[in-house]
Coordinates of C-alpha atoms in Angstrom, one line a residue:
M1093 CA 62.0 -3.8 4.6
L1094 CA 61.1 -0.2 5.6
S1095 CA 61.6 0.7 9.2
F1096 CA 58.5 1.7 11.1
N1097 CA 59.6 5.4 11.5
R1098 CA 60.4 5.6 7.8
L1099 CA 57.1 4.1 6.9
L1100 CA 55.3 6.7 9.0
I1101 CA 57.2 9.5 7.2
L1102 CA 56.3 8.2 3.8
L1103 CA 52.6 7.9 4.8
F1104 CA 52.7 11.5 6.1
M1105 CA 54.3 12.8 2.9
C1106 CA 51.6 11.0 0.8
F1107 CA 49.0 12.7 3.0
L1108 CA 50.6 16.2 2.5
T1109 CA 51.3 15.9 -1.3
P1110 CA 47.9 17.3 -2.5
I1111 CA 48.1 20.1 0.1
V1112 CA 51.6 21.1 -0.9
R1113 CA 50.7 21.1 -4.6
A1114 CA 47.7 23.3 -3.7
Q1115 CA 49.7 26.0 -2.0
T1116 CA 52.8 26.4 -4.0
P1117 CA 53.5 30.1 -4.8
D1118 CA 52.1 29.9 -8.3
S1119 CA 49.1 27.8 -7.3
L1120 CA 45.9 29.3 -8.7
L1121 CA 43.9 27.4 -6.1
Y1122 CA 45.8 28.9 -3.2
K1123 CA 45.9 32.4 -4.7
N1124 CA 42.2 32.3 -5.3
A1125 CA 41.5 31.2 -1.7
L1126 CA 43.8 33.9 -0.3
R1127 CA 41.9 36.6 -2.4
L1128 CA 38.5 35.3 -1.4
F1129 CA 39.3 35.3 2.4
A1130 CA 40.8 38.8 2.2
D1131 CA 37.9 40.3 0.3
A1132 CA 35.3 38.7 2.5
Q1133 CA 37.1 39.9 5.6
S1134 CA 37.4 43.4 4.2
I1135 CA 33.6 43.5 3.6
C1136 CA 33.0 42.5 7.2
E1137 CA 35.5 45.0 8.6
T1138 CA 34.0 47.8 6.5
D1139 CA 30.6 47.1 7.9
R1140 CA 32.0 47.5 11.5
G1141 CA 29.1 45.6 12.9
E1142 CA 26.7 48.3 11.8
L1143 CA 24.2 45.8 10.3
W1144 CA 23.8 43.3 13.1
G1145 CA 25.6 44.8 16.0
E1146 CA 28.9 42.9 15.6
N1147 CA 31.5 42.0 13.0
L1148 CA 30.4 38.9 11.1
W1149 CA 33.9 37.7 10.4
G1150 CA 35.0 34.5 12.1
P1151 CA 36.2 30.9 11.4
V1152 CA 35.7 29.9 7.8
L1153 CA 36.4 26.6 6.0
L1154 CA 36.7 26.9 2.2
V1155 CA 36.6 23.4 0.8
R1156 CA 37.0 21.8 -2.7
D1157 CA 34.6 18.9 -2.5
S1158 CA 36.3 16.7 -5.1
D1159 CA 39.4 16.1 -3.0
K1160 CA 38.4 17.8 0.4
I1161 CA 41.4 20.2 0.1
A1162 CA 40.4 23.0 2.6
F1163 CA 41.6 26.4 3.5
T1164 CA 40.9 28.1 6.8
N1165 CA 41.7 31.1 8.9
E1166 CA 41.5 29.0 12.1
P1167 CA 44.2 26.3 12.3
K1168 CA 42.3 24.2 15.0
L1169 CA 39.8 23.3 12.3
L1170 CA 42.4 21.4 10.2
P1171 CA 44.8 19.2 12.2
F1172 CA 48.2 18.8 10.5
S1173 CA 47.5 21.8 8.3
I1174 CA 50.3 23.9 6.7
K1175 CA 50.4 27.7 7.1
V1176 CA 51.1 29.8 4.0
D1177 CA 50.8 33.5 4.5
S1178 CA 47.5 34.1 6.4
L1179 CA 45.8 30.8 5.7
Y1180 CA 46.1 27.2 6.7
C1181 CA 45.7 24.4 4.2
G1182 CA 44.8 20.8 4.9
I1183 CA 42.4 17.9 4.2
L1184 CA 38.9 18.1 5.6
D1185 CA 37.4 14.9 7.2
S1186 CA 35.6 13.0 4.4
S1187 CA 32.6 12.5 6.7
V1188 CA 31.6 16.2 6.4
I1189 CA 29.2 17.0 3.7
V1190 CA 30.5 20.0 1.8
A1191 CA 27.6 22.3 1.3
G1192 CA 27.1 26.0 2.1
S1193 CA 26.2 26.1 5.7
A1194 CA 27.2 27.0 9.2
I1195 CA 28.2 24.0 11.3
R1196 CA 29.5 23.1 14.8
F1197 CA 32.9 21.7 14.1
M1198 CA 35.9 21.1 16.4
N1199 CA 33.9 22.8 19.1
M1200 CA 33.5 26.0 17.1
E1201 CA 30.8 27.7 15.0
V1202 CA 32.2 27.7 11.5
A1203 CA 31.1 29.1 8.2
L1204 CA 31.4 26.2 5.7
V1205 CA 31.9 27.5 2.1
P1206 CA 32.2 25.1 -0.9
L1207 CA 34.8 26.2 -3.5
L1208 CA 32.6 26.4 -6.6
S1209 CA 33.3 27.4 -10.2
L1210 CA 31.8 30.8 -9.7
S1211 CA 33.1 34.4 -10.2
D1212 CA 35.0 35.9 -7.2
S1213 CA 32.1 38.4 -6.6
I1214 CA 29.6 35.5 -6.3
M1215 CA 31.9 33.4 -4.1
I1216 CA 32.3 36.4 -1.7
Q1217 CA 28.6 36.6 -1.5
V1218 CA 28.5 32.9 -0.5
F1219 CA 31.1 33.7 2.2
I1220 CA 28.9 36.5 3.6
H1221 CA 25.8 34.3 3.4
E1222 CA 27.3 31.5 5.5
L1223 CA 29.0 33.9 7.9
Y1224 CA 25.6 35.3 8.7
H1225 CA 24.3 31.8 9.3
R1226 CA 27.2 31.4 11.8
F1227 CA 26.0 34.6 13.4
Q1228 CA 22.5 33.1 13.7
N1229 CA 23.9 29.9 15.3
N1230 CA 25.7 32.0 17.9
H1231 CA 22.7 34.1 18.8
F1232 CA 19.6 32.0 18.3
D1233 CA 18.4 28.5 19.2
M1234 CA 18.8 27.0 15.7
E1235 CA 17.1 23.8 16.7
E1236 CA 13.9 25.8 16.3
V1237 CA 14.7 26.5 12.7
V1238 CA 13.3 23.3 11.2
Y1239 CA 10.6 23.9 8.6
D1240 CA 8.7 22.0 5.9
N1241 CA 7.0 24.2 3.3
A1242 CA 5.9 21.6 0.8
H1243 CA 2.5 23.3 0.6
I1244 CA 4.1 26.0 -1.5
D1245 CA 4.5 23.6 -4.3
T1246 CA 0.8 22.9 -4.5
R1247 CA -1.0 24.8 -7.3
I1248 CA -2.7 27.3 -4.9
G1249 CA 0.3 27.6 -2.6
R1250 CA 2.6 28.4 -5.6
T1251 CA 0.1 30.9 -7.1
L1252 CA -0.4 32.9 -3.9
V1253 CA 3.3 33.0 -2.9
L1254 CA 4.3 34.2 -6.4
C1255 CA 1.5 36.9 -6.3
E1256 CA 2.9 38.1 -3.0
L1257 CA 6.5 38.2 -4.4
I1258 CA 5.3 40.1 -7.5
E1259 CA 3.6 42.8 -5.4
L1260 CA 6.6 43.1 -3.2
A1261 CA 8.9 43.5 -6.2
K1262 CA 6.5 46.2 -7.6
S1263 CA 6.7 48.1 -4.3
L1264 CA 10.5 48.6 -4.8
N1265 CA 10.1 50.7 -7.9
C1266 CA 7.2 53.0 -7.5
S1267 CA 5.9 56.2 -5.8
V1268 CA 5.4 56.3 -2.0
E1269 CA 1.6 56.1 -2.5
D1270 CA 1.8 53.1 -4.8
Q1271 CA 4.3 51.4 -2.6
H1272 CA 1.8 51.3 0.3
S1273 CA -0.9 49.7 -1.9
H1274 CA 1.5 47.1 -3.3
I1275 CA 2.7 46.1 0.1
K1276 CA -0.9 45.9 1.4
R1277 CA -1.8 43.7 -1.6
A1278 CA 1.2 41.4 -0.9
I1279 CA 0.2 41.0 2.7
E1280 CA -3.4 40.2 1.6
F1281 CA -2.1 37.4 -0.7
R1282 CA -0.2 36.0 2.3
K1283 CA -3.2 36.2 4.6
W1284 CA -5.2 34.3 2.0
R1285 CA -2.6 31.6 1.8
W1286 CA -2.5 31.3 5.6
T1287 CA -6.2 30.8 5.8
L1288 CA -5.7 27.8 3.6
F1289 CA -2.6 26.5 5.4
P1290 CA -2.8 27.8 9.0
E1291 CA -0.6 24.9 10.3
K1292 CA 2.3 26.1 8.1
I1293 CA 2.5 29.7 9.4
K1294 CA 5.4 28.9 11.8
D1295 CA 7.3 27.0 9.1
E1296 CA 7.1 29.9 6.7
C1297 CA 8.3 32.4 9.3
K1298 CA 11.2 30.2 10.2
F1299 CA 12.3 29.8 6.6
E1300 CA 12.1 33.5 6.0
F1301 CA 14.1 34.2 9.1
H1302 CA 16.7 31.6 8.4
E1303 CA 17.4 32.0 4.7
G1304 CA 15.7 35.3 4.0
L1305 CA 17.8 37.3 6.4
A1306 CA 21.0 35.6 5.2
L1307 CA 20.2 36.7 1.6
Y1308 CA 19.3 40.2 2.8
T1309 CA 22.7 40.4 4.6
Q1310 CA 24.5 39.0 1.6
Y1311 CA 23.0 41.6 -0.8
H1312 CA 23.2 44.4 1.8
L1313 CA 27.0 44.0 2.4
C1314 CA 28.1 42.8 -1.1
L1315 CA 26.2 44.8 -3.6
R1316 CA 27.4 48.3 -4.3
N1317 CA 24.3 50.3 -3.4
S1318 CA 20.5 50.2 -2.8
T1319 CA 19.9 50.4 -6.6
E1320 CA 21.9 47.3 -7.2
V1321 CA 20.0 45.5 -4.4
L1322 CA 16.6 46.5 -5.8
K1323 CA 17.6 45.4 -9.3
Q1324 CA 18.8 42.0 -8.0
L1325 CA 15.7 41.3 -5.9
C1326 CA 13.4 42.1 -8.9
L1327 CA 15.5 39.8 -11.1
D1328 CA 15.3 37.1 -8.5
V1329 CA 11.5 37.3 -8.4
E1330 CA 11.2 37.2 -12.2
N1331 CA 13.5 34.1 -12.2
L1332 CA 11.1 32.3 -9.8
L1333 CA 8.0 32.7 -11.9
L1334 CA 8.6 29.7 -14.1
K1335 CA 10.1 27.4 -11.4
T1336 CA 8.2 24.2 -10.7
S1337 CA 9.8 23.8 -7.2
L1338 CA 9.5 26.7 -4.8
S1339 CA 9.2 25.2 -1.4
R1340 CA 12.9 25.5 -0.6
Q1341 CA 13.6 28.6 -2.6
Y1342 CA 10.9 31.2 -2.1
G1343 CA 11.8 32.0 1.5
Y1344 CA 15.2 33.4 0.6
Y1345 CA 13.6 36.2 -1.5
M1346 CA 10.5 36.7 0.5
G1347 CA 12.5 37.3 3.7
A1348 CA 15.0 39.5 1.9
L1349 CA 12.2 41.6 0.3
Y1350 CA 10.4 42.2 3.6
S1351 CA 13.7 42.9 5.4
Y1352 CA 14.7 45.5 2.8
L1353 CA 11.3 47.2 3.2
N1354 CA 11.7 47.1 7.0
D1355 CA 14.9 49.2 6.7
V1356 CA 12.8 52.4 6.8
D1357 CA 13.4 51.8 10.6
P1358 CA 16.7 49.9 11.0
S1359 CA 15.9 49.2 14.7
W1360 CA 13.7 46.2 13.5
R1361 CA 16.9 44.1 13.4
N1362 CA 17.3 44.4 17.1
Y1363 CA 14.3 42.4 18.0
V1364 CA 13.7 39.9 15.2
Y1365 CA 13.8 36.2 16.1
P1366 CA 13.3 32.8 14.4
S1367 CA 9.5 32.2 14.7
M1368 CA 8.6 35.9 14.2
N1369 CA 6.6 37.0 11.2
I1370 CA 8.8 39.6 9.5
C1371 CA 5.8 40.6 7.4
E1372 CA 4.0 41.8 10.6
I1373 CA 6.9 44.2 11.2
T1374 CA 6.4 45.5 7.7
S1375 CA 2.7 46.0 8.2
E1376 CA 3.4 48.0 11.4
L1377 CA 6.1 50.2 9.8
Y1378 CA 3.8 50.9 6.8
D1379 CA 0.6 51.4 8.8
I1380 CA -1.2 48.4 7.4
D1381 CA -3.8 46.6 9.5
F1382 CA -2.6 42.9 9.4
T1383 CA -5.9 41.8 11.0
E1384 CA -8.1 43.4 8.4
S1385 CA -10.3 40.9 6.5
I1386 CA -9.5 40.3 2.8
D1387 CA -11.6 40.1 -0.4
T1388 CA -10.4 37.1 -2.3
M1389 CA -12.6 37.9 -5.3
E1390 CA -10.9 41.2 -5.6
L1391 CA -7.5 39.5 -5.4
K1392 CA -8.4 37.1 -8.1
H1393 CA -8.9 40.1 -10.5
S1394 CA -5.5 41.6 -9.7
E1395 CA -2.8 41.8 -12.4
A1396 CA -0.5 39.6 -10.4
Y1397 CA -3.1 36.8 -9.9
L1398 CA -4.1 36.8 -13.6
R1399 CA -0.5 36.7 -14.7
I1400 CA 0.4 33.7 -12.5
T1401 CA -2.8 31.7 -13.3
Q1402 CA -1.9 31.9 -17.0
I1403 CA 1.3 29.8 -16.4
A1404 CA -0.1 27.6 -13.6
D1405 CA -1.3 24.8 -15.9
S1406 CA 2.2 24.1 -17.4
L1407 CA 3.8 24.2 -14.0
E1408 CA 1.3 21.8 -12.5
I1409 CA 1.8 19.4 -15.4
A1410 CA 5.5 19.3 -14.7
R1411 CA 4.9 18.7 -11.1
N1412 CA 2.4 15.9 -11.7
L1413 CA 4.9 14.1 -14.0
I1414 CA 7.4 14.0 -11.1
F1415 CA 4.7 12.9 -8.7
N1416 CA 3.7 10.0 -10.9
K1417 CA 7.3 8.9 -11.5
V1418 CA 7.9 8.8 -7.7
A1419 CA 4.6 7.1 -7.0
Q1420 CA 5.4 4.5 -9.7
S1421 CA 8.8 3.8 -8.1
L1422 CA 7.1 3.2 -4.8
R1423 CA 4.5 0.9 -6.3
T1424 CA 7.1 -1.2 -8.2
K1425 CA 9.4 -1.2 -5.2
S1426 CA 12.3 0.3 -7.1
V1427 CA 13.4 2.2 -4.0
I1428 CA 15.9 1.9 -1.2
Y1429 CA 14.8 2.9 2.4
V1430 CA 17.5 4.4 4.6
R1431 CA 16.3 3.4 8.1
T1432 CA 18.4 5.6 10.4
D1433 CA 18.0 9.0 12.2
N1434 CA 21.7 9.7 12.1
Y1435 CA 22.4 11.4 8.7
Q1436 CA 23.5 14.6 7.1
M1437 CA 22.1 15.9 3.8
G1438 CA 23.6 17.9 1.0
F1439 CA 21.3 19.3 -1.7
N1440 CA 20.5 22.3 -3.9
P1441 CA 17.4 24.2 -2.7
A1442 CA 16.4 24.7 -6.3
C1443 CA 16.1 20.9 -6.7
V1444 CA 13.5 20.3 -4.0
L1445 CA 9.8 19.8 -4.7
G1446 CA 6.9 19.2 -2.3
L1447 CA 4.8 16.3 -3.4
D1448 CA 1.8 16.5 -1.1
E1449 CA 1.3 13.4 1.0
L1450 CA 4.4 11.7 -0.4
G1451 CA 6.8 14.2 1.1
N1452 CA 9.6 16.3 -0.2
Y1453 CA 11.4 15.2 -3.4
F1454 CA 15.1 16.0 -3.9
T1455 CA 16.3 15.7 -7.5
V1456 CA 20.0 15.3 -6.5
I1457 CA 21.1 14.5 -3.0
E1458 CA 24.1 13.4 -0.9
L1459 CA 23.6 11.5 2.3
K1460 CA 26.2 10.7 4.9
G1461 CA 25.7 9.0 8.3
D1462 CA 26.5 6.1 10.5
F1463 CA 25.7 3.8 7.6
G1464 CA 28.2 5.3 5.2
S1465 CA 27.5 7.6 2.2
I1466 CA 25.1 7.8 -0.7
Y1467 CA 25.0 10.1 -3.8
S1468 CA 22.1 10.0 -6.2
E1469 CA 21.0 12.0 -9.2
H1470 CA 17.9 9.8 -9.6
G1471 CA 15.9 11.3 -6.8
C1472 CA 15.2 10.9 -3.1
L1473 CA 11.9 11.2 -1.3
I1474 CA 11.9 12.3 2.4
S1475 CA 9.0 12.4 4.7
N1476 CA 10.3 10.7 7.9
K1477 CA 13.3 8.8 6.5
P1478 CA 15.1 9.0 3.1
V1479 CA 13.7 6.8 0.3
L1480 CA 16.1 6.7 -2.7
I1481 CA 14.6 6.2 -6.2
L1482 CA 16.6 3.6 -8.0
P1483 CA 18.0 4.1 -11.5
S1484 CA 15.4 3.1 -14.0
E1485 CA 17.7 1.1 -16.3
S1486 CA 18.9 -1.5 -13.8
T1487 CA 19.0 -2.5 -10.1
K1488 CA 21.8 -5.0 -10.5
R1489 CA 24.6 -2.6 -9.4
I1490 CA 22.8 -0.8 -6.6
N1491 CA 25.3 -1.9 -4.0
G1492 CA 28.1 -0.1 -5.7
E1493 CA 28.5 2.7 -8.3
S1494 CA 26.7 3.4 -11.5
P1495 CA 26.3 6.7 -13.5
G1496 CA 24.8 9.3 -11.1
F1497 CA 24.4 6.8 -8.3
S1498 CA 26.8 5.6 -5.5
I1499 CA 26.5 3.7 -2.2
K1500 CA 29.4 3.2 0.1
L1501 CA 28.4 1.3 3.3
N1502 CA 30.4 1.3 6.5
K1503 CA 31.3 -1.9 8.3
G1504 CA 28.3 -3.5 10.0
W1505 CA 25.8 -2.2 7.4
R1506 CA 24.4 -3.8 4.3
L1507 CA 21.8 -3.5 1.6
K1508 CA 19.1 -6.2 1.7
K1509 CA 15.9 -7.0 -0.1
S1510 CA 12.6 -6.3 1.7
K1511 CA 8.9 -6.4 1.0
E1512 CA 9.0 -2.7 0.2
G1513 CA 12.0 -2.8 -2.1
Y1514 CA 15.4 -2.6 -0.6
E1515 CA 16.7 -1.2 2.7
I1516 CA 20.0 -0.3 4.3
V1517 CA 20.1 -1.9 7.7
H1518 CA 22.6 -2.6 10.5
L1519 CA 23.6 -6.3 10.8
K1520 CA 22.8 -6.2 14.5
K1521 CA 19.3 -5.0 13.9

């Protein structure tokens, strides 16, 4: 029989095995991590705090989601980590959802970067993006940055936001005189949208502040020059034109475009805040009267509006197919309700679609909370609480794993049948 001390040693060695393998001198994983950290830090050091008034470099967790192997420049983030050169390697707590974000972890603001199968240049952009979110968390009350822009996925919302983006993209590659008219037209499309959805003005501004400024910072620090930034932003707008779901995507590019235009006077970065309308800063800098009334009939005859309305029908058909699928699942009770307020979400912003009164639909989602963990590629609807769409082929294995669907419940929680379908509940409730 093994002695207690020897058993502890064996258990500790089992825990360390994947870490040691990951950081041997010839390990591609470790070498890649070391290179990414060095390059991202060099970009921040080169900026010297010029963009936002301070060096953005700070604690980073680079994590491979499949096994939670993690690298960091801050040893307190990974207890029992091993140091190799300038990095520390360990295993991240499995309760943490690995998604690009800035989180409060081990009493520190940390940039959480998922290790993805992307080129080094794109991965470094992810580093800078999340480091800027860390900067935001340190300097602003991020509890304010909660937004729901599902209205952008309605036909009129999508049309007007794409028209605004097209006009902004045009303003980047034209004469000074034409630039003013394109910016003015973009603002008019925004004002038209806001007359239709006045209750969503704050949500739009928060989205543009939160993700738009992060993308602006990412491009500003990582791309070689302003020409490359302009080229990338125009490409981003073109790529959005045929997207069915925009509600969790458009703000990245809208905020970045207005921020770039605002750089005619860099001092704007000194007074921007979460609920501020970045577009109003632009209107002041380019001498455009934001309060001036608009002529919607004139806007309907613009090149941008005519272009977008030509593709609107096909986009609306695609959205309606998803709406009908979700509504059918609710009617047939092929759903699971997650009745808890304590959960984290991991998702791709490109896979989120606003479905009017139903709520926001996430094509692929990961949920973790006091109940356990859930992963689904079959869809999840969220208005107040998450509602998982069950796999269409069968509901017999919903309490375990099936292709693209997994539920792992913690002790004290169970899945039970209800009059609405199924629900995850605590046994004490």
